Every structure is written in structure tokens, then in C-alpha cells.
Amino acid sequence: PRLDVAKIKGIMLQKLSCENWERIWSFQAQPDDLLIATYPKAGTTWIQEIVDMVIHGGDPAMCQRAPIHLRHPFIELRCPNIPSGLELAEAMPPPRILKTHLPVQLLPPSFWEKDCKIIYVARNAKDNLVSYYHFQQMNRALPHPGTWAQYFEKFLAGEVPWGPWHDHVKDWWEAREHQRILYLFYEDMKKDPAHEIQKVMTFLEKDLGEDAKEKIIGHTSFQAMKENPMTNYCALPWFDHSVSPFIRKGTVGDWKTHFTVEQNERFDEDYRTKMVGTSLNFCNEL
Ligand code: A3P
């Protein structure tokens, strides 16, 4: 059995989150909270581990203190048999690192009011879709994705948990104009992790130097995170890793092994319409 979904202001979320929406919306962020915001499957866990390493001076032992979902409360998450994001956040001493997948318009207003720093990671739409398809297969807390062809249509229609990808990445891009947001791309992190980690250090005012940077790159590599029980979600009861591991492939361009030629054309046409007028650019022919 899978958990249900429902909608808040037209955006599909877990039903349990919707039932608790008043409390999520009135969440009290603190000025020293750091928020990690992403569309699901854009590289959330990866940036979380990088940020934790940077905050703790590049000391991996500090990141091994607890599994990642307990270190960084996922504010809108409410799932049976695990502590809710709000419970975890409220019990946590400052400075907190918090996680969300909410689109801009659903972010609790206290994050804007308190001028919290935010790190957003975006991933190209096609790989993001493929990763989400595999994730919805293995995560029993979300609806089953159906066939690949069915899921492809749902993604284009924005009928997936946390709503349409296109609005999510565009609206967070615009939000940079009025908030302290470091906007990163998964593809850049793959291509030049040292460069992107430096940006995180600068943004967090934690310049640790080259040795620490090398340590962070090693500790947060795909293979290291896949093998690390504190980052691979091996203990989360809702995930069935025999269906698909949480840390699955970690590559750029995996969409090419999934999309048909027709799907690719349809996707590109839809993409052009939805992304018209934004200055946000992804490199899509990967
Ligand atoms: P794939 O399904 O394409 O493999 P999120 O943490 O937002 O749920 O994103 C999960 C995606 O990020 C998965 O993508 C996962 O493999 C990838 N990922 C996790 N850790 C990574 C790392 N250290 N390097 C590269 N990709 C990583």
C-alpha cells in the first residue's frame, strides 16, 4: 500500500502534509537557518552532504553523527513511523540546516521575513524526470509512477508530487532577485565539484582552503555516498532499494537511455513553450 497525495493551491503534495498544512505554512524559520531547496531528485542529498562538510570544517566524522534525514529536517515531510520534519526542526538547536522541495509560492513566509540564506540546486529536466520515475517506483510514501510512458505524460502535465518542474526551477531563479539564494546546477557539480564547493564556501563564509576542499570532494563523491549508510538512506522504512537504489546512477544524460525519439521531440516542444522568456539556461543536449 502506498500513501495518498492531495493538493494545496494546485500543487500535489503528500496527503499527510496537506492535512498538516496550517502548521507547515506557519513554520517559524530563524535568521541563522540555512535552507536547502530543490525539486525532488535534483541532487538534494548531494548538496546536503557538501553543506554539512563545509559547515563542519571538512571533518567527515561530524557528518557521520546521524543519517542525513535526521540531520537536516525536511520541513513539509510527514510520514508514518518516522519523525516529521516539523518535529525534528523544532527539537534542533540553531544553527539549523533545513530541507524543502516546496515551490516558491508554498514556502512558509517566515523564510523570506527572516532573510534566511537558501541554496537551490536545479538539474536538467530530462534527467530529473528519469530519476524521479525510478524514485517513485522505490518510494512507497509516493504514488506508483505507472509505466514509463504514463509517467512521462504526468511529468509534463505537472501531475507529480511537488508540482511542475518548469515553474519550480523558474520561480526559484526569479526569487534570487529578492533573497540570498545560491543557485547551483547538478551538471556543474558533476563537471567541476571543486568550483561549485568553493561557491558554497564563499556563500557560507567558510573558506576552508584546498585540503579541506579535496576532502569534501572525496567524501561526497557518488561512490562514497552510495556506500555510506549515513547518506544512502538504507535505513528508511519507506524505500525499497531492491526496486531501485536511492543513489542510483548519478550521471548526466541518462535520459538518452529512456526517451524515445517521439518523446524527445514532444518534450522539447513543450519545454520551449514553458521556458520562454526566462533567463535561466540549462544545457540540454548533454
Ligand atoms: P539518479 O537517480 O539519476 O542516479 P535527490 O537527493 O534530490 O533525491 O537526488 C537523487 C539523485 O542524485 C540520484 O540521481 C542520485 O544518484 C544522485 N546523487 C546522489 N548523490 C550523488 C553524488 N554524490 N554525485 C552525483 N549524483 C548523486
PDB file of C-alpha atoms and ligand atoms in Angstrom:
ATOM      1  CA  PRO A   1       0.000   0.000   0.000  1.00  0.00           C
ATOM      2  CA  ARG A   2       1.137   3.500  -0.912  1.00  0.00           C
ATOM      3  CA  LEU A   3       0.480   6.782   0.883  1.00  0.00           C
ATOM      4  CA  ASP A   4      -2.043   9.153  -0.704  1.00  0.00           C
ATOM      5  CA  VAL A   5      -1.454  12.541  -2.272  1.00  0.00           C
ATOM      6  CA  ALA A   6      -3.680  15.635  -2.269  1.00  0.00           C
ATOM      7  CA  LYS A   7      -3.304  19.243  -3.431  1.00  0.00           C
ATOM      8  CA  ILE A   8      -2.520  22.605  -1.859  1.00  0.00           C
ATOM      9  CA  LYS A   9      -3.118  25.577  -4.175  1.00  0.00           C
ATOM     10  CA  GLY A  10      -2.998  23.232  -7.164  1.00  0.00           C
ATOM     11  CA  ILE A  11       0.295  21.592  -6.189  1.00  0.00           C
ATOM     12  CA  MET A  12       0.333  17.862  -5.485  1.00  0.00           C
ATOM     13  CA  LEU A  13       1.850  17.014  -2.117  1.00  0.00           C
ATOM     14  CA  GLN A  14       1.643  14.088   0.256  1.00  0.00           C
ATOM     15  CA  LYS A  15      -1.838  13.952   1.765  1.00  0.00           C
ATOM     16  CA  LEU A  16      -0.423  13.927   5.285  1.00  0.00           C
ATOM     17  CA  SER A  17       1.412  17.195   4.547  1.00  0.00           C
ATOM     18  CA  CYS A  18      -1.775  18.746   3.163  1.00  0.00           C
ATOM     19  CA  GLU A  19      -3.685  17.780   6.295  1.00  0.00           C
ATOM     20  CA  ASN A  20      -1.000  19.498   8.346  1.00  0.00           C
ATOM     21  CA  TRP A  21      -0.672  22.459   6.006  1.00  0.00           C
ATOM     22  CA  GLU A  22      -1.581  25.196   8.518  1.00  0.00           C
ATOM     23  CA  ARG A  23       1.304  24.172  10.753  1.00  0.00           C
ATOM     24  CA  ILE A  24       3.758  23.869   7.874  1.00  0.00           C
ATOM     25  CA  TRP A  25       2.762  27.276   6.485  1.00  0.00           C
ATOM     26  CA  SER A  26       3.213  28.920   9.894  1.00  0.00           C
ATOM     27  CA  PHE A  27       6.635  27.293  10.443  1.00  0.00           C
ATOM     28  CA  GLN A  28       8.940  29.739  12.221  1.00  0.00           C
ATOM     29  CA  ALA A  29      12.293  29.957  10.485  1.00  0.00           C
ATOM     30  CA  GLN A  30      15.182  31.521  12.408  1.00  0.00           C
ATOM     31  CA  PRO A  31      17.566  34.064  10.868  1.00  0.00           C
ATOM     32  CA  ASP A  32      20.507  31.644  11.077  1.00  0.00           C
ATOM     33  CA  ASP A  33      18.653  28.751   9.436  1.00  0.00           C
ATOM     34  CA  LEU A  34      20.134  27.619   6.142  1.00  0.00           C
ATOM     35  CA  LEU A  35      17.558  26.234   3.741  1.00  0.00           C
ATOM     36  CA  ILE A  36      18.384  23.704   1.029  1.00  0.00           C
ATOM     37  CA  ALA A  37      15.672  23.859  -1.616  1.00  0.00           C
ATOM     38  CA  THR A  38      15.350  21.631  -4.675  1.00  0.00           C
ATOM     39  CA  TYR A  39      12.879  19.977  -6.973  1.00  0.00           C
ATOM     40  CA  PRO A  40      12.890  16.294  -5.954  1.00  0.00           C
ATOM     41  CA  LYS A  41      15.804  14.319  -7.468  1.00  0.00           C
ATOM     42  CA  ALA A  42      17.885  17.346  -8.453  1.00  0.00           C
ATOM     43  CA  GLY A  43      20.790  16.402  -6.162  1.00  0.00           C
ATOM     44  CA  THR A  44      19.364  17.334  -2.759  1.00  0.00           C
ATOM     45  CA  THR A  45      21.226  14.709  -0.767  1.00  0.00           C
ATOM     46  CA  TRP A  46      24.481  15.508  -2.527  1.00  0.00           C
ATOM     47  CA  ILE A  47      24.338  19.225  -1.737  1.00  0.00           C
ATOM     48  CA  GLN A  48      23.180  18.436   1.823  1.00  0.00           C
ATOM     49  CA  GLU A  49      26.309  16.383   2.436  1.00  0.00           C
ATOM     50  CA  ILE A  50      28.533  19.041   0.847  1.00  0.00           C
ATOM     51  CA  VAL A  51      26.973  21.740   3.019  1.00  0.00           C
ATOM     52  CA  ASP A  52      27.333  19.652   6.171  1.00  0.00           C
ATOM     53  CA  MET A  53      31.014  19.076   5.378  1.00  0.00           C
ATOM     54  CA  VAL A  54      31.578  22.783   4.769  1.00  0.00           C
ATOM     55  CA  ILE A  55      29.769  23.803   7.957  1.00  0.00           C
ATOM     56  CA  HIS A  56      31.843  21.341   9.975  1.00  0.00           C
ATOM     57  CA  GLY A  57      35.180  22.458   8.614  1.00  0.00           C
ATOM     58  CA  GLY A  58      35.628  19.461   6.318  1.00  0.00           C
ATOM     59  CA  ASP A  59      35.509  16.917   9.163  1.00  0.00           C
ATOM     60  CA  PRO A  60      33.737  13.761   7.915  1.00  0.00           C
ATOM     61  CA  ALA A  61      33.261  12.444  11.465  1.00  0.00           C
ATOM     62  CA  MET A  62      30.751  15.230  12.098  1.00  0.00           C
ATOM     63  CA  CYS A  63      28.686  14.077   9.126  1.00  0.00           C
ATOM     64  CA  GLN A  64      28.604  10.515  10.433  1.00  0.00           C
ATOM     65  CA  ARG A  65      26.692  11.583  13.545  1.00  0.00           C
ATOM     66  CA  ALA A  66      23.296  10.601  12.094  1.00  0.00           C
ATOM     67  CA  PRO A  67      21.596   9.618   8.856  1.00  0.00           C
ATOM     68  CA  ILE A  68      21.043  12.585   6.587  1.00  0.00           C
ATOM     69  CA  HIS A  69      17.258  12.745   7.027  1.00  0.00           C
ATOM     70  CA  LEU A  70      17.731  13.239  10.772  1.00  0.00           C
ATOM     71  CA  ARG A  71      20.490  15.846  10.413  1.00  0.00           C
ATOM     72  CA  HIS A  72      18.517  18.148   8.121  1.00  0.00           C
ATOM     73  CA  PRO A  73      14.775  18.305   8.842  1.00  0.00           C
ATOM     74  CA  PHE A  74      12.627  18.047   5.710  1.00  0.00           C
ATOM     75  CA  ILE A  75      10.119  20.659   6.765  1.00  0.00           C
ATOM     76  CA  GLU A  76       6.971  19.569   4.905  1.00  0.00           C
ATOM     77  CA  LEU A  77       7.529  15.822   5.352  1.00  0.00           C
ATOM     78  CA  ARG A  78       5.058  13.862   7.396  1.00  0.00           C
ATOM     79  CA  CYS A  79       5.312  10.112   7.076  1.00  0.00           C
ATOM     80  CA  PRO A  80       4.172   7.345   9.462  1.00  0.00           C
ATOM     81  CA  ASN A  81       6.897   5.665  11.545  1.00  0.00           C
ATOM     82  CA  ILE A  82       9.483   8.422  11.159  1.00  0.00           C
ATOM     83  CA  PRO A  83       9.667  11.814  12.904  1.00  0.00           C
ATOM     84  CA  SER A  84       8.035  14.632  10.937  1.00  0.00           C
ATOM     85  CA  GLY A  85      10.121  17.476   9.581  1.00  0.00           C
ATOM     86  CA  LEU A  86       8.459  19.953  11.923  1.00  0.00           C
ATOM     87  CA  GLU A  87       9.142  17.777  14.976  1.00  0.00           C
ATOM     88  CA  LEU A  88      12.787  17.409  14.044  1.00  0.00           C
ATOM     89  CA  ALA A  89      13.218  21.098  13.259  1.00  0.00           C
ATOM     90  CA  GLU A  90      11.597  22.266  16.465  1.00  0.00           C
ATOM     91  CA  ALA A  91      13.805  19.997  18.565  1.00  0.00           C
ATOM     92  CA  MET A  92      17.010  21.100  16.867  1.00  0.00           C
ATOM     93  CA  PRO A  93      19.389  23.705  18.311  1.00  0.00           C
ATOM     94  CA  PRO A  94      20.475  26.531  15.976  1.00  0.00           C
ATOM     95  CA  PRO A  95      22.033  26.966  13.513  1.00  0.00           C
ATOM     96  CA  ARG A  96      19.816  24.536  11.630  1.00  0.00           C
ATOM     97  CA  ILE A  97      20.125  23.183   8.118  1.00  0.00           C
ATOM     98  CA  LEU A  98      16.646  22.569   6.719  1.00  0.00           C
ATOM     99  CA  LYS A  99      15.467  20.867   3.543  1.00  0.00           C
ATOM    100  CA  THR A 100      12.440  21.518   1.353  1.00  0.00           C
ATOM    101  CA  HIS A 101      11.075  20.629  -2.072  1.00  0.00           C
ATOM    102  CA  LEU A 102       8.343  23.260  -1.927  1.00  0.00           C
ATOM    103  CA  PRO A 103       7.827  25.608  -4.871  1.00  0.00           C
ATOM    104  CA  VAL A 104       8.418  29.290  -4.092  1.00  0.00           C
ATOM    105  CA  GLN A 105       4.752  30.153  -3.576  1.00  0.00           C
ATOM    106  CA  LEU A 106       4.329  27.445  -0.925  1.00  0.00           C
ATOM    107  CA  LEU A 107       7.460  28.228   1.096  1.00  0.00           C
ATOM    108  CA  PRO A 108       6.492  29.271   4.642  1.00  0.00           C
ATOM    109  CA  PRO A 109       6.706  33.096   4.650  1.00  0.00           C
ATOM    110  CA  SER A 110       8.984  33.240   7.694  1.00  0.00           C
ATOM    111  CA  PHE A 111      11.910  32.155   5.472  1.00  0.00           C
ATOM    112  CA  TRP A 112      11.517  35.368   3.473  1.00  0.00           C
ATOM    113  CA  GLU A 113      10.768  37.501   6.528  1.00  0.00           C
ATOM    114  CA  LYS A 114      13.859  36.276   8.404  1.00  0.00           C
ATOM    115  CA  ASP A 115      16.041  36.698   5.313  1.00  0.00           C
ATOM    116  CA  CYS A 116      17.399  33.150   5.584  1.00  0.00           C
ATOM    117  CA  LYS A 117      20.177  32.031   3.273  1.00  0.00           C
ATOM    118  CA  ILE A 118      18.988  29.472   0.733  1.00  0.00           C
ATOM    119  CA  ILE A 119      20.907  27.084  -1.517  1.00  0.00           C
ATOM    120  CA  TYR A 120      18.904  25.863  -4.519  1.00  0.00           C
ATOM    121  CA  VAL A 121      20.058  23.064  -6.820  1.00  0.00           C
ATOM    122  CA  ALA A 122      18.497  22.551 -10.244  1.00  0.00           C
ATOM    123  CA  ARG A 123      19.002  19.600 -12.585  1.00  0.00           C
ATOM    124  CA  ASN A 124      18.195  19.437 -16.282  1.00  0.00           C
ATOM    125  CA  ALA A 125      14.571  18.441 -16.813  1.00  0.00           C
ATOM    126  CA  LYS A 126      15.139  15.217 -18.712  1.00  0.00           C
ATOM    127  CA  ASP A 127      17.488  13.599 -16.215  1.00  0.00           C
ATOM    128  CA  ASN A 128      15.381  14.958 -13.385  1.00  0.00           C
ATOM    129  CA  LEU A 129      12.337  13.209 -14.863  1.00  0.00           C
ATOM    130  CA  VAL A 130      14.182   9.902 -15.281  1.00  0.00           C
ATOM    131  CA  SER A 131      15.497   9.999 -11.736  1.00  0.00           C
ATOM    132  CA  TYR A 132      12.027  10.819 -10.373  1.00  0.00           C
ATOM    133  CA  TYR A 133      10.491   7.908 -12.290  1.00  0.00           C
ATOM    134  CA  HIS A 134      12.856   5.440 -10.629  1.00  0.00           C
ATOM    135  CA  PHE A 135      12.384   7.116  -7.263  1.00  0.00           C
ATOM    136  CA  GLN A 136       8.598   6.876  -7.362  1.00  0.00           C
ATOM    137  CA  GLN A 137       8.971   3.180  -8.069  1.00  0.00           C
ATOM    138  CA  MET A 138      11.055   2.545  -4.967  1.00  0.00           C
ATOM    139  CA  ASN A 139       9.442   5.051  -2.550  1.00  0.00           C
ATOM    140  CA  ARG A 140       6.239   3.698  -1.050  1.00  0.00           C
ATOM    141  CA  ALA A 141       5.477   7.073   0.514  1.00  0.00           C
ATOM    142  CA  LEU A 142       4.674   8.401  -3.004  1.00  0.00           C
ATOM    143  CA  PRO A 143       2.230   7.147  -5.650  1.00  0.00           C
ATOM    144  CA  HIS A 144       3.408   4.435  -8.025  1.00  0.00           C
ATOM    145  CA  PRO A 145       4.586   6.145 -11.246  1.00  0.00           C
ATOM    146  CA  GLY A 146       2.834   3.728 -13.629  1.00  0.00           C
ATOM    147  CA  THR A 147       4.600   2.822 -16.872  1.00  0.00           C
ATOM    148  CA  TRP A 148       7.387   4.984 -18.243  1.00  0.00           C
ATOM    149  CA  ALA A 149       5.040   6.299 -20.960  1.00  0.00           C
ATOM    150  CA  GLN A 150       2.386   7.195 -18.385  1.00  0.00           C
ATOM    151  CA  TYR A 151       4.884   8.855 -16.078  1.00  0.00           C
ATOM    152  CA  PHE A 152       6.351  10.876 -18.924  1.00  0.00           C
ATOM    153  CA  GLU A 153       2.894  12.424 -19.501  1.00  0.00           C
ATOM    154  CA  LYS A 154       2.315  13.048 -15.799  1.00  0.00           C
ATOM    155  CA  PHE A 155       5.621  14.890 -15.517  1.00  0.00           C
ATOM    156  CA  LEU A 156       4.810  17.137 -18.478  1.00  0.00           C
ATOM    157  CA  ALA A 157       1.378  17.857 -17.007  1.00  0.00           C
ATOM    158  CA  GLY A 158       2.957  18.711 -13.639  1.00  0.00           C
ATOM    159  CA  GLU A 159       0.826  15.975 -12.079  1.00  0.00           C
ATOM    160  CA  VAL A 160       3.623  14.705  -9.863  1.00  0.00           C
ATOM    161  CA  PRO A 161       4.421  15.330  -6.199  1.00  0.00           C
ATOM    162  CA  TRP A 162       5.666  18.914  -5.613  1.00  0.00           C
ATOM    163  CA  GLY A 163       4.139  20.024  -8.902  1.00  0.00           C
ATOM    164  CA  PRO A 164       5.576  21.090 -12.260  1.00  0.00           C
ATOM    165  CA  TRP A 165       9.355  21.087 -12.712  1.00  0.00           C
ATOM    166  CA  HIS A 166       9.311  24.094 -15.083  1.00  0.00           C
ATOM    167  CA  ASP A 167       7.646  26.527 -12.674  1.00  0.00           C
ATOM    168  CA  HIS A 168       9.748  25.263  -9.776  1.00  0.00           C
ATOM    169  CA  VAL A 169      13.129  25.998 -11.363  1.00  0.00           C
ATOM    170  CA  LYS A 170      11.964  29.274 -12.961  1.00  0.00           C
ATOM    171  CA  ASP A 171      10.302  30.697  -9.851  1.00  0.00           C
ATOM    172  CA  TRP A 172      13.273  29.893  -7.633  1.00  0.00           C
ATOM    173  CA  TRP A 173      15.510  31.514 -10.260  1.00  0.00           C
ATOM    174  CA  GLU A 174      13.418  34.698 -10.070  1.00  0.00           C
ATOM    175  CA  ALA A 175      13.454  34.606  -6.269  1.00  0.00           C
ATOM    176  CA  ARG A 176      17.214  35.310  -6.383  1.00  0.00           C
ATOM    177  CA  GLU A 177      16.328  38.888  -7.068  1.00  0.00           C
ATOM    178  CA  HIS A 178      14.928  39.459  -3.593  1.00  0.00           C
ATOM    179  CA  GLN A 179      16.567  36.783  -1.421  1.00  0.00           C
ATOM    180  CA  ARG A 180      20.031  35.498  -0.549  1.00  0.00           C
ATOM    181  CA  ILE A 181      19.968  32.448  -2.812  1.00  0.00           C
ATOM    182  CA  LEU A 182      22.907  30.494  -4.154  1.00  0.00           C
ATOM    183  CA  TYR A 183      21.526  28.809  -7.291  1.00  0.00           C
ATOM    184  CA  LEU A 184      23.555  25.795  -8.380  1.00  0.00           C
ATOM    185  CA  PHE A 185      23.256  23.211 -11.151  1.00  0.00           C
ATOM    186  CA  TYR A 186      23.730  19.456 -10.812  1.00  0.00           C
ATOM    187  CA  GLU A 187      25.593  19.371 -14.128  1.00  0.00           C
ATOM    188  CA  ASP A 188      28.132  21.962 -12.893  1.00  0.00           C
ATOM    189  CA  MET A 189      28.646  19.971  -9.703  1.00  0.00           C
ATOM    190  CA  LYS A 190      29.446  16.891 -11.792  1.00  0.00           C
ATOM    191  CA  LYS A 191      31.754  18.776 -14.129  1.00  0.00           C
ATOM    192  CA  ASP A 192      33.746  20.756 -11.595  1.00  0.00           C
ATOM    193  CA  PRO A 193      32.944  19.872  -7.989  1.00  0.00           C
ATOM    194  CA  ALA A 194      35.838  21.969  -6.637  1.00  0.00           C
ATOM    195  CA  HIS A 195      34.466  25.081  -8.298  1.00  0.00           C
ATOM    196  CA  GLU A 196      30.924  24.546  -7.007  1.00  0.00           C
ATOM    197  CA  ILE A 197      32.137  23.655  -3.500  1.00  0.00           C
ATOM    198  CA  GLN A 198      34.110  26.896  -3.493  1.00  0.00           C
ATOM    199  CA  LYS A 199      30.880  28.762  -4.242  1.00  0.00           C
ATOM    200  CA  VAL A 200      29.218  27.069  -1.278  1.00  0.00           C
ATOM    201  CA  MET A 201      32.151  28.004   0.977  1.00  0.00           C
ATOM    202  CA  THR A 202      32.038  31.613  -0.133  1.00  0.00           C
ATOM    203  CA  PHE A 203      28.271  31.803   0.292  1.00  0.00           C
ATOM    204  CA  LEU A 204      28.501  30.345   3.814  1.00  0.00           C
ATOM    205  CA  GLU A 205      31.549  32.491   4.673  1.00  0.00           C
ATOM    206  CA  LYS A 206      33.591  29.341   5.448  1.00  0.00           C
ATOM    207  CA  ASP A 207      36.702  29.438   3.365  1.00  0.00           C
ATOM    208  CA  LEU A 208      38.452  26.223   4.297  1.00  0.00           C
ATOM    209  CA  GLY A 209      41.254  26.022   1.787  1.00  0.00           C
ATOM    210  CA  GLU A 210      42.381  23.405  -0.698  1.00  0.00           C
ATOM    211  CA  ASP A 211      42.984  20.429   1.612  1.00  0.00           C
ATOM    212  CA  ALA A 212      39.510  20.628   3.068  1.00  0.00           C
ATOM    213  CA  LYS A 213      38.072  21.028  -0.402  1.00  0.00           C
ATOM    214  CA  GLU A 214      39.777  17.827  -1.551  1.00  0.00           C
ATOM    215  CA  LYS A 215      38.414  16.006   1.491  1.00  0.00           C
ATOM    216  CA  ILE A 216      34.915  17.246   0.760  1.00  0.00           C
ATOM    217  CA  ILE A 217      35.142  16.124  -2.865  1.00  0.00           C
ATOM    218  CA  GLY A 218      36.212  12.630  -1.751  1.00  0.00           C
ATOM    219  CA  HIS A 219      33.596  12.324   0.977  1.00  0.00           C
ATOM    220  CA  THR A 220      30.761  13.470  -1.309  1.00  0.00           C
ATOM    221  CA  SER A 221      31.703  11.523  -4.442  1.00  0.00           C
ATOM    222  CA  PHE A 222      28.962   9.349  -5.930  1.00  0.00           C
ATOM    223  CA  GLN A 223      30.674   6.126  -4.867  1.00  0.00           C
ATOM    224  CA  ALA A 224      31.418   7.303  -1.331  1.00  0.00           C
ATOM    225  CA  MET A 225      27.848   8.477  -0.794  1.00  0.00           C
ATOM    226  CA  LYS A 226      26.429   5.274  -2.282  1.00  0.00           C
ATOM    227  CA  GLU A 227      28.425   3.176   0.180  1.00  0.00           C
ATOM    228  CA  ASN A 228      27.873   5.450   3.181  1.00  0.00           C
ATOM    229  CA  PRO A 229      24.927   4.322   5.357  1.00  0.00           C
ATOM    230  CA  MET A 230      24.561   7.923   6.604  1.00  0.00           C
ATOM    231  CA  THR A 231      23.829   9.197   3.092  1.00  0.00           C
ATOM    232  CA  ASN A 232      22.337   6.281   1.130  1.00  0.00           C
ATOM    233  CA  TYR A 233      19.008   6.112   3.001  1.00  0.00           C
ATOM    234  CA  CYS A 234      19.483   2.388   3.634  1.00  0.00           C
ATOM    235  CA  ALA A 235      17.525   2.533   6.896  1.00  0.00           C
ATOM    236  CA  LEU A 236      14.442   4.462   5.774  1.00  0.00           C
ATOM    237  CA  PRO A 237      11.477   2.072   6.000  1.00  0.00           C
ATOM    238  CA  TRP A 238       9.634   3.650   3.039  1.00  0.00           C
ATOM    239  CA  PHE A 239      12.366   2.981   0.496  1.00  0.00           C
ATOM    240  CA  ASP A 240      12.719  -0.360  -1.279  1.00  0.00           C
ATOM    241  CA  HIS A 241      16.272  -0.348  -2.585  1.00  0.00           C
ATOM    242  CA  SER A 242      15.750  -3.732  -4.261  1.00  0.00           C
ATOM    243  CA  VAL A 243      13.442  -1.947  -6.735  1.00  0.00           C
ATOM    244  CA  SER A 244      15.959   0.867  -7.350  1.00  0.00           C
ATOM    245  CA  PRO A 245      18.741   2.125  -5.090  1.00  0.00           C
ATOM    246  CA  PHE A 246      18.295   5.680  -3.775  1.00  0.00           C
ATOM    247  CA  ILE A 247      21.777   6.620  -5.002  1.00  0.00           C
ATOM    248  CA  ARG A 248      21.189   5.091  -8.397  1.00  0.00           C
ATOM    249  CA  LYS A 249      23.403   6.220 -11.311  1.00  0.00           C
ATOM    250  CA  GLY A 250      24.478   9.772 -10.626  1.00  0.00           C
ATOM    251  CA  THR A 251      25.172  10.649 -14.250  1.00  0.00           C
ATOM    252  CA  VAL A 252      24.315  13.407 -16.701  1.00  0.00           C
ATOM    253  CA  GLY A 253      22.451  12.288 -19.822  1.00  0.00           C
ATOM    254  CA  ASP A 254      20.755   9.116 -18.529  1.00  0.00           C
ATOM    255  CA  TRP A 255      17.574  10.360 -20.258  1.00  0.00           C
ATOM    256  CA  LYS A 256      19.048   9.112 -23.529  1.00  0.00           C
ATOM    257  CA  THR A 257      18.541   5.533 -22.370  1.00  0.00           C
ATOM    258  CA  HIS A 258      14.864   6.218 -21.568  1.00  0.00           C
ATOM    259  CA  PHE A 259      13.373   8.724 -24.050  1.00  0.00           C
ATOM    260  CA  THR A 260      12.056   7.583 -27.428  1.00  0.00           C
ATOM    261  CA  VAL A 261      12.680   9.903 -30.382  1.00  0.00           C
ATOM    262  CA  GLU A 262       8.998  10.959 -30.311  1.00  0.00           C
ATOM    263  CA  GLN A 263       9.091  11.615 -26.586  1.00  0.00           C
ATOM    264  CA  ASN A 264      12.195  13.725 -27.013  1.00  0.00           C
ATOM    265  CA  GLU A 265      10.561  15.862 -29.694  1.00  0.00           C
ATOM    266  CA  ARG A 266       7.420  16.279 -27.651  1.00  0.00           C
ATOM    267  CA  PHE A 267       9.424  17.141 -24.561  1.00  0.00           C
ATOM    268  CA  ASP A 268      11.491  19.772 -26.406  1.00  0.00           C
ATOM    269  CA  GLU A 269       8.434  21.433 -27.897  1.00  0.00           C
ATOM    270  CA  ASP A 270       6.665  21.596 -24.553  1.00  0.00           C
ATOM    271  CA  TYR A 271       9.898  22.840 -22.943  1.00  0.00           C
ATOM    272  CA  ARG A 272      10.258  25.735 -25.382  1.00  0.00           C
ATOM    273  CA  THR A 273       6.718  26.909 -24.632  1.00  0.00           C
ATOM    274  CA  LYS A 274       7.061  26.663 -20.885  1.00  0.00           C
ATOM    275  CA  MET A 275      10.564  28.146 -20.607  1.00  0.00           C
ATOM    276  CA  VAL A 276      10.006  31.094 -22.943  1.00  0.00           C
ATOM    277  CA  GLY A 277      11.145  34.429 -21.540  1.00  0.00           C
ATOM    278  CA  THR A 278      13.285  33.139 -18.683  1.00  0.00           C
ATOM    279  CA  SER A 279      16.987  33.928 -18.417  1.00  0.00           C
ATOM    280  CA  LEU A 280      17.512  30.544 -16.787  1.00  0.00           C
ATOM    281  CA  ASN A 281      19.564  28.286 -19.014  1.00  0.00           C
ATOM    282  CA  PHE A 282      20.193  24.568 -18.825  1.00  0.00           C
ATOM    283  CA  CYS A 283      22.492  22.807 -21.190  1.00  0.00           C
ATOM    284  CA  ASN A 284      20.001  20.317 -22.539  1.00  0.00           C
ATOM    285  CA  GLU A 285      21.834  18.403 -25.253  1.00  0.00           C
ATOM    286  CA  LEU A 286      24.109  16.581 -22.911  1.00  0.00           C
TER     287      LEU A 286
HETATM  288  P1  A3P B   1      19.928   9.352 -10.285  1.00  0.00           P
HETATM  289  O1  A3P B   1      18.577   8.744  -9.982  1.00  0.00           O
HETATM  290  O2  A3P B   1      19.980   9.962 -11.662  1.00  0.00           O
HETATM  291  O3  A3P B   1      21.045   8.415 -10.049  1.00  0.00           O
HETATM  292  P2  A3P B   1      17.898  13.753  -4.518  1.00  0.00           P
HETATM  293  O4  A3P B   1      18.939  13.637  -3.459  1.00  0.00           O
HETATM  294  O5  A3P B   1      17.478  15.130  -4.825  1.00  0.00           O
HETATM  295  O6  A3P B   1      16.777  12.800  -4.268  1.00  0.00           O
HETATM  296  O7  A3P B   1      18.608  13.309  -5.893  1.00  0.00           O
HETATM  297  C1  A3P B   1      18.972  11.975  -6.127  1.00  0.00           C
HETATM  298  C2  A3P B   1      19.798  11.914  -7.388  1.00  0.00           C
HETATM  299  O8  A3P B   1      21.097  12.464  -7.113  1.00  0.00           O
HETATM  300  C3  A3P B   1      20.009  10.489  -7.864  1.00  0.00           C
HETATM  301  O9  A3P B   1      20.137  10.588  -9.284  1.00  0.00           O
HETATM  302  C4  A3P B   1      21.323  10.156  -7.172  1.00  0.00           C
HETATM  303  O10 A3P B   1      22.006   9.077  -7.720  1.00  0.00           O
HETATM  304  C5  A3P B   1      22.081  11.457  -7.370  1.00  0.00           C
HETATM  305  N1  A3P B   1      23.202  11.612  -6.443  1.00  0.00           N
HETATM  306  C6  A3P B   1      23.222  11.429  -5.108  1.00  0.00           C
HETATM  307  N2  A3P B   1      24.454  11.625  -4.605  1.00  0.00           N
HETATM  308  C7  A3P B   1      25.245  11.948  -5.657  1.00  0.00           C
HETATM  309  C8  A3P B   1      26.637  12.268  -5.792  1.00  0.00           C
HETATM  310  N3  A3P B   1      27.461  12.308  -4.740  1.00  0.00           N
HETATM  311  N4  A3P B   1      27.098  12.536  -7.030  1.00  0.00           N
HETATM  312  C9  A3P B   1      26.284  12.522  -8.100  1.00  0.00           C
HETATM  313  N5  A3P B   1      24.969  12.234  -8.037  1.00  0.00           N
HETATM  314  C10 A3P B   1      24.444  11.948  -6.832  1.00  0.00           C
END
